[in-house]
Short mmCIF file of C-alpha atoms and ligand atoms in Angstrom, two decimals:
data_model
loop_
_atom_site.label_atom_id
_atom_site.label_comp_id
_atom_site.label_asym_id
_atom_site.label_seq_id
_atom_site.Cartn_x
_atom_site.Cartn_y
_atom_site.Cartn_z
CA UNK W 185 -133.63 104.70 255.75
CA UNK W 186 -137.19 104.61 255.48
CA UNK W 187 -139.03 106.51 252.88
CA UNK W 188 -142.33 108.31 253.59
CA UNK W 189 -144.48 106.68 250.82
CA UNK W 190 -143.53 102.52 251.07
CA UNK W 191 -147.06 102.15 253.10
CA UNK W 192 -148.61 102.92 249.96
CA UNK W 193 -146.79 99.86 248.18
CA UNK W 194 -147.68 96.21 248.00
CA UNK W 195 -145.85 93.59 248.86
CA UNK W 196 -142.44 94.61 247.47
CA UNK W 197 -140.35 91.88 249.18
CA UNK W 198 -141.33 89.71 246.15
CA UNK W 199 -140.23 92.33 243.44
CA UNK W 200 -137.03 92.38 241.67
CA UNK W 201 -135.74 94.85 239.88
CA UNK W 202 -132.67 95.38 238.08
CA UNK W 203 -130.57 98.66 237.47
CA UNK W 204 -127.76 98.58 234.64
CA UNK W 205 -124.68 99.14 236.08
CA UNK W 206 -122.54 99.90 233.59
CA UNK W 207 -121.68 103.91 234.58
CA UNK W 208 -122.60 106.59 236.03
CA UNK W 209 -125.99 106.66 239.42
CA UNK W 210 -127.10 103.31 239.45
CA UNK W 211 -125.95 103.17 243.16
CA UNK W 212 -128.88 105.95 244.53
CA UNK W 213 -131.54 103.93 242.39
CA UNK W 214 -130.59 100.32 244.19
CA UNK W 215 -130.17 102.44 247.52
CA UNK W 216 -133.96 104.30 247.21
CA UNK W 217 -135.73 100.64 246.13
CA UNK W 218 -133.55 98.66 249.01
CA UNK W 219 -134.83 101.66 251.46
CA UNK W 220 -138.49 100.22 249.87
CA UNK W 221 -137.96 96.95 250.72
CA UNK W 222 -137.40 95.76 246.97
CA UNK W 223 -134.96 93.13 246.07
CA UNK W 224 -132.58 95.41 243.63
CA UNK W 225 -129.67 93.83 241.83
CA UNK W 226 -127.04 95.31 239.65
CA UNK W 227 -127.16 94.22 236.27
CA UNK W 228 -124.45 94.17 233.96
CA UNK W 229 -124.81 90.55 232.27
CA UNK W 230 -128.05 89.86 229.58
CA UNK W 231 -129.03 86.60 232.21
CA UNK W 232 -129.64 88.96 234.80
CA UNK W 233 -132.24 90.96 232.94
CA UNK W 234 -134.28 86.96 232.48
CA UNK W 235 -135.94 87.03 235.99
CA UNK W 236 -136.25 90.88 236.76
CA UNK W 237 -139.90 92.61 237.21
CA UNK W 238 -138.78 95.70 235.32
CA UNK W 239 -135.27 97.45 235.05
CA UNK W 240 -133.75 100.86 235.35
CA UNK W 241 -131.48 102.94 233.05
CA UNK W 242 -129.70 105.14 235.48
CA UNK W 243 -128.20 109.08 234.59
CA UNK W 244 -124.85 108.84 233.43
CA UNK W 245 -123.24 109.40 230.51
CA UNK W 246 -125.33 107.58 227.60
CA UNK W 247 -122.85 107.43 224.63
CA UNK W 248 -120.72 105.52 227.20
CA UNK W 249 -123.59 103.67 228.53
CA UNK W 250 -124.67 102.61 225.15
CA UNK W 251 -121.53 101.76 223.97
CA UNK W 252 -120.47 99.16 227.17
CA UNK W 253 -124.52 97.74 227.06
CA UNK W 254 -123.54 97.05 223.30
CA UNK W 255 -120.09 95.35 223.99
CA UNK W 256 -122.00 93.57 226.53
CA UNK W 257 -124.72 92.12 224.32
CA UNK W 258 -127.29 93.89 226.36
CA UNK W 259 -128.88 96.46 223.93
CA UNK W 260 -131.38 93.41 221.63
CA UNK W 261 -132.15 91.77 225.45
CA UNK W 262 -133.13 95.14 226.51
CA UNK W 263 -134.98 95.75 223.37
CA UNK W 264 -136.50 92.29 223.93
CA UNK W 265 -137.84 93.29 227.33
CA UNK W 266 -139.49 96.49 226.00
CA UNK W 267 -141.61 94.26 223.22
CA UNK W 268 -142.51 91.71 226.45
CA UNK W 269 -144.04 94.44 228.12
CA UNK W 270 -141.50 94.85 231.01
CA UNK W 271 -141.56 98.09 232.85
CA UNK W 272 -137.97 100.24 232.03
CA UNK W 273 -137.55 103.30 233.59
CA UNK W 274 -134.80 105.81 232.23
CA UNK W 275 -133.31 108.06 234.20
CA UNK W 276 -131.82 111.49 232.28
CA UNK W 277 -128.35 109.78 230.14
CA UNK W 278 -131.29 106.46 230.49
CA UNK W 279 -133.73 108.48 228.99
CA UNK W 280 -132.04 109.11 226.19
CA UNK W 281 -130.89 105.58 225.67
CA UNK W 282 -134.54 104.59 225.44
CA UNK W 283 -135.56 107.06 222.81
CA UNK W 284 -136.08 106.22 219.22
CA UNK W 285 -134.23 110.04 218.11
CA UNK W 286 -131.68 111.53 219.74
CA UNK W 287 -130.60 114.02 216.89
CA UNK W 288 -127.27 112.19 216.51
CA UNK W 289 -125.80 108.83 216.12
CA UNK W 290 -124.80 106.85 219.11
CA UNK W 291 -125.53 103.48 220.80
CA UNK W 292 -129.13 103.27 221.68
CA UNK W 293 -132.06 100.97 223.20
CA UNK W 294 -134.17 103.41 220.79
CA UNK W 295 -137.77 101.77 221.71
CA UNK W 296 -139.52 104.53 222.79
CA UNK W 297 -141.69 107.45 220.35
CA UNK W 298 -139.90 110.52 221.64
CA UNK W 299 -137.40 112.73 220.18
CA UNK W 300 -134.59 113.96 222.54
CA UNK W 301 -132.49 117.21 223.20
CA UNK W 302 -129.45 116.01 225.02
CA UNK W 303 -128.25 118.99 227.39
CA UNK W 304 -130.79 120.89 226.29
CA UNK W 305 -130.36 123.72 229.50
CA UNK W 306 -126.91 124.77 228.04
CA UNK W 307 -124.10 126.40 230.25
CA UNK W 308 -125.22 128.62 232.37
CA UNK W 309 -128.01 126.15 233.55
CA UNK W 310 -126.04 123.31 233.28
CA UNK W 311 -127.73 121.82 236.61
CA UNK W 312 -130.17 122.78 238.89
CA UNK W 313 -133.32 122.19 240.87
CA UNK W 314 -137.47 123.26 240.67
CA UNK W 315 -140.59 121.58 242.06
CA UNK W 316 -142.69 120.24 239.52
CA UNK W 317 -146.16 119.34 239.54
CA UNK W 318 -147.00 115.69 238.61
CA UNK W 319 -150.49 114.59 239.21
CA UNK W 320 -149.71 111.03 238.06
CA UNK W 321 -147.51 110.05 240.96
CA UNK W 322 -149.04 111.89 244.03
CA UNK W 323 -150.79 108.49 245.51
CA UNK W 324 -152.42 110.95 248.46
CA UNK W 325 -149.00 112.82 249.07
CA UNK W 326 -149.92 116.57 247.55
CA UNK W 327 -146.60 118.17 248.01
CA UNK W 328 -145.07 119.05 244.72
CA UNK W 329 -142.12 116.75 243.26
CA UNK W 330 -138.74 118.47 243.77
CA UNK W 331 -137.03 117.56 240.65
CA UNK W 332 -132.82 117.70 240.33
CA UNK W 333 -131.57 118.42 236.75
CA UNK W 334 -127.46 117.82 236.34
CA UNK W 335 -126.81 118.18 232.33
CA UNK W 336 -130.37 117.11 231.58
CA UNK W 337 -131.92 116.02 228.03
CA UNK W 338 -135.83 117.32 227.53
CA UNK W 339 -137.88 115.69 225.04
CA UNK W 340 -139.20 117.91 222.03
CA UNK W 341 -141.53 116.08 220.72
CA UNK W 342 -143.81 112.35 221.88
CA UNK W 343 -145.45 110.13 219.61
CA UNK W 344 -149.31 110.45 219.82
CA UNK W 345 -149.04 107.38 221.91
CA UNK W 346 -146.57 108.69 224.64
CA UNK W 347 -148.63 110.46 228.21
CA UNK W 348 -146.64 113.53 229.13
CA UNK W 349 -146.39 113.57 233.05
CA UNK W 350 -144.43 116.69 233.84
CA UNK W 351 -143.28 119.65 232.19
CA UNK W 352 -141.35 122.89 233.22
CA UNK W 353 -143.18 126.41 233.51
CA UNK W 354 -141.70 126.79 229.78
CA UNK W 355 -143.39 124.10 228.57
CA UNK W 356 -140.34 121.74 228.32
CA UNK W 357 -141.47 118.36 228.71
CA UNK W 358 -139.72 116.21 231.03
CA UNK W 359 -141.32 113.16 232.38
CA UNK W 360 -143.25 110.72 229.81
CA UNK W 361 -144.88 107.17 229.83
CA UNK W 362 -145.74 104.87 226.94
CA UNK W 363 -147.56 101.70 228.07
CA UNK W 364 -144.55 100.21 229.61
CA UNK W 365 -141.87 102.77 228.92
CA UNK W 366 -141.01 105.66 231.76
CA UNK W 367 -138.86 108.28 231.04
CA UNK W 368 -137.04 111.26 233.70
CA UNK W 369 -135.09 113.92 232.46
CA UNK W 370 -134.20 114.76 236.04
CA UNK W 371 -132.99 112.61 239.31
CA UNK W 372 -135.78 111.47 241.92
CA UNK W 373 -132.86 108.65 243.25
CA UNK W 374 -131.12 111.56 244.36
CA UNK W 375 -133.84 112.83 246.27
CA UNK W 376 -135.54 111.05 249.21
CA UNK W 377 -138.84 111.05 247.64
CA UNK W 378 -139.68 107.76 246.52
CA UNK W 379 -142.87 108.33 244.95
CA UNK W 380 -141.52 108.31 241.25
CA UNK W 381 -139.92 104.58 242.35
CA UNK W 382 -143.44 103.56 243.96
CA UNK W 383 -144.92 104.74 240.67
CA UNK W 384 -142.45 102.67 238.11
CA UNK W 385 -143.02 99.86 241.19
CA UNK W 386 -146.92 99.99 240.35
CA UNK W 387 -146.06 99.92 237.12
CA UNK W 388 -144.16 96.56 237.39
CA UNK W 389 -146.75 95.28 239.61
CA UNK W 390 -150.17 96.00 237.58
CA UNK W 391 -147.37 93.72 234.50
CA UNK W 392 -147.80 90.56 236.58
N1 LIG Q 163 -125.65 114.85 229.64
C1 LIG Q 163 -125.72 113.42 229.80
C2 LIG Q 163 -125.87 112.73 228.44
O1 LIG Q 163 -126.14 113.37 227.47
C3 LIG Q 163 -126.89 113.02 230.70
C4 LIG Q 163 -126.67 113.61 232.07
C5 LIG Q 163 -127.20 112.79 233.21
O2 LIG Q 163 -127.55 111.62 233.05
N2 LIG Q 163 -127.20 113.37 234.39
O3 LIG Q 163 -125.71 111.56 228.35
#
């Protein structure tokens, strides 16, 4: 399928990007870039993060997800590619792998300055969906972002160093960037918008 916004890229046939597929949506995110013409590999081995322009970590389940990218001898590579300047992108359970505080002890990437709440919605909002507003990755295309929430962390606080690019109507913050670092609390591979993929895709390409 072809997605509205891939005019607006540059040549993407010569990007690579990885997604860690170790659990949970990593499937939708190699789907959406392959629908952009990227080159998208699963990754599950720390050679395969060597020759990657930038990689995502997909929603899941992130005590899981940290626990197989440890027995896998991912988590320093990872952390490696942050300190290189490599685009990462997490996505919700990634989102919390890449934060420095998550409130509790568990397997983490832990490079970025935010602190997390992980289901933060509770029960009766376990999952659902809102449009948000997010100037940052419009690139000409003014209709608001729907955003998909399933379980969903929020971030309570950013380092003075972190941009905030979306919050809810409460104030909840839930998209963030820090030089290199991109973080979702929601889903847009489970959407067909691709303009938060063409975003972390600029983001990888303004890195070469
Ligand atoms: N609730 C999950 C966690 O804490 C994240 C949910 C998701 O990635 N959709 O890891």
């Amino acid at each position: 399928m072809r997605h509205p916004t891939c005019d607006l890229l540059p040549n993407t046939r010569t990007m690579k990007i990885g997604v860690l597929a170790l659990q949970g949506a990593f499937r939708e995110h190699i789907e959406m870039l392959r629908g952009m013409n990227v080159n998208a590999i699963e990754v599950r081995l720390p050679e395969q993060l060597r020759d990657i322009d930038g990689l995502i970590i997909p929603g899941g389940e992130s005590t899981t997800i940290g626990k197989i990218a440890t027995q896998y001898g991912l988590i320093e590579p990872i952390r490696e590619m942050a300190a290189q300047g490599k685009p990462i992108w997490g996505t919700c359970a990634g989102m919390i792998v890449l934060a420095k505080d998550v409130g509790m002890k568990q397997p983490l990437v832990g490079v970025m300055d935010v602190k997390v709440k992980r289901n933060a919605f509770g029960r009766q909002v376990d999952s659902f969906e809102t449009d948000l507003e997010i100037p940052e990755i419009k690139n000409g295309d003014a209709t608001p972002f729907h955003a998909i929430f399933i379980r969903a962390p929020l971030l309570e606080s950013v380092g003075k160093n972190v941009q905030v690019l979306a919050k809810l109507d409460n104030g909840a913050i839930v998209a963030a960037r820090q030089d290199n670092l991109l973080v979702t609390s929601f889903h847009p591979e489970l959407t067909h918008d691709a303009r938060f993929h063409n975003y972390f895709l600029r983001m990888a390409k303004d890195d070469d």
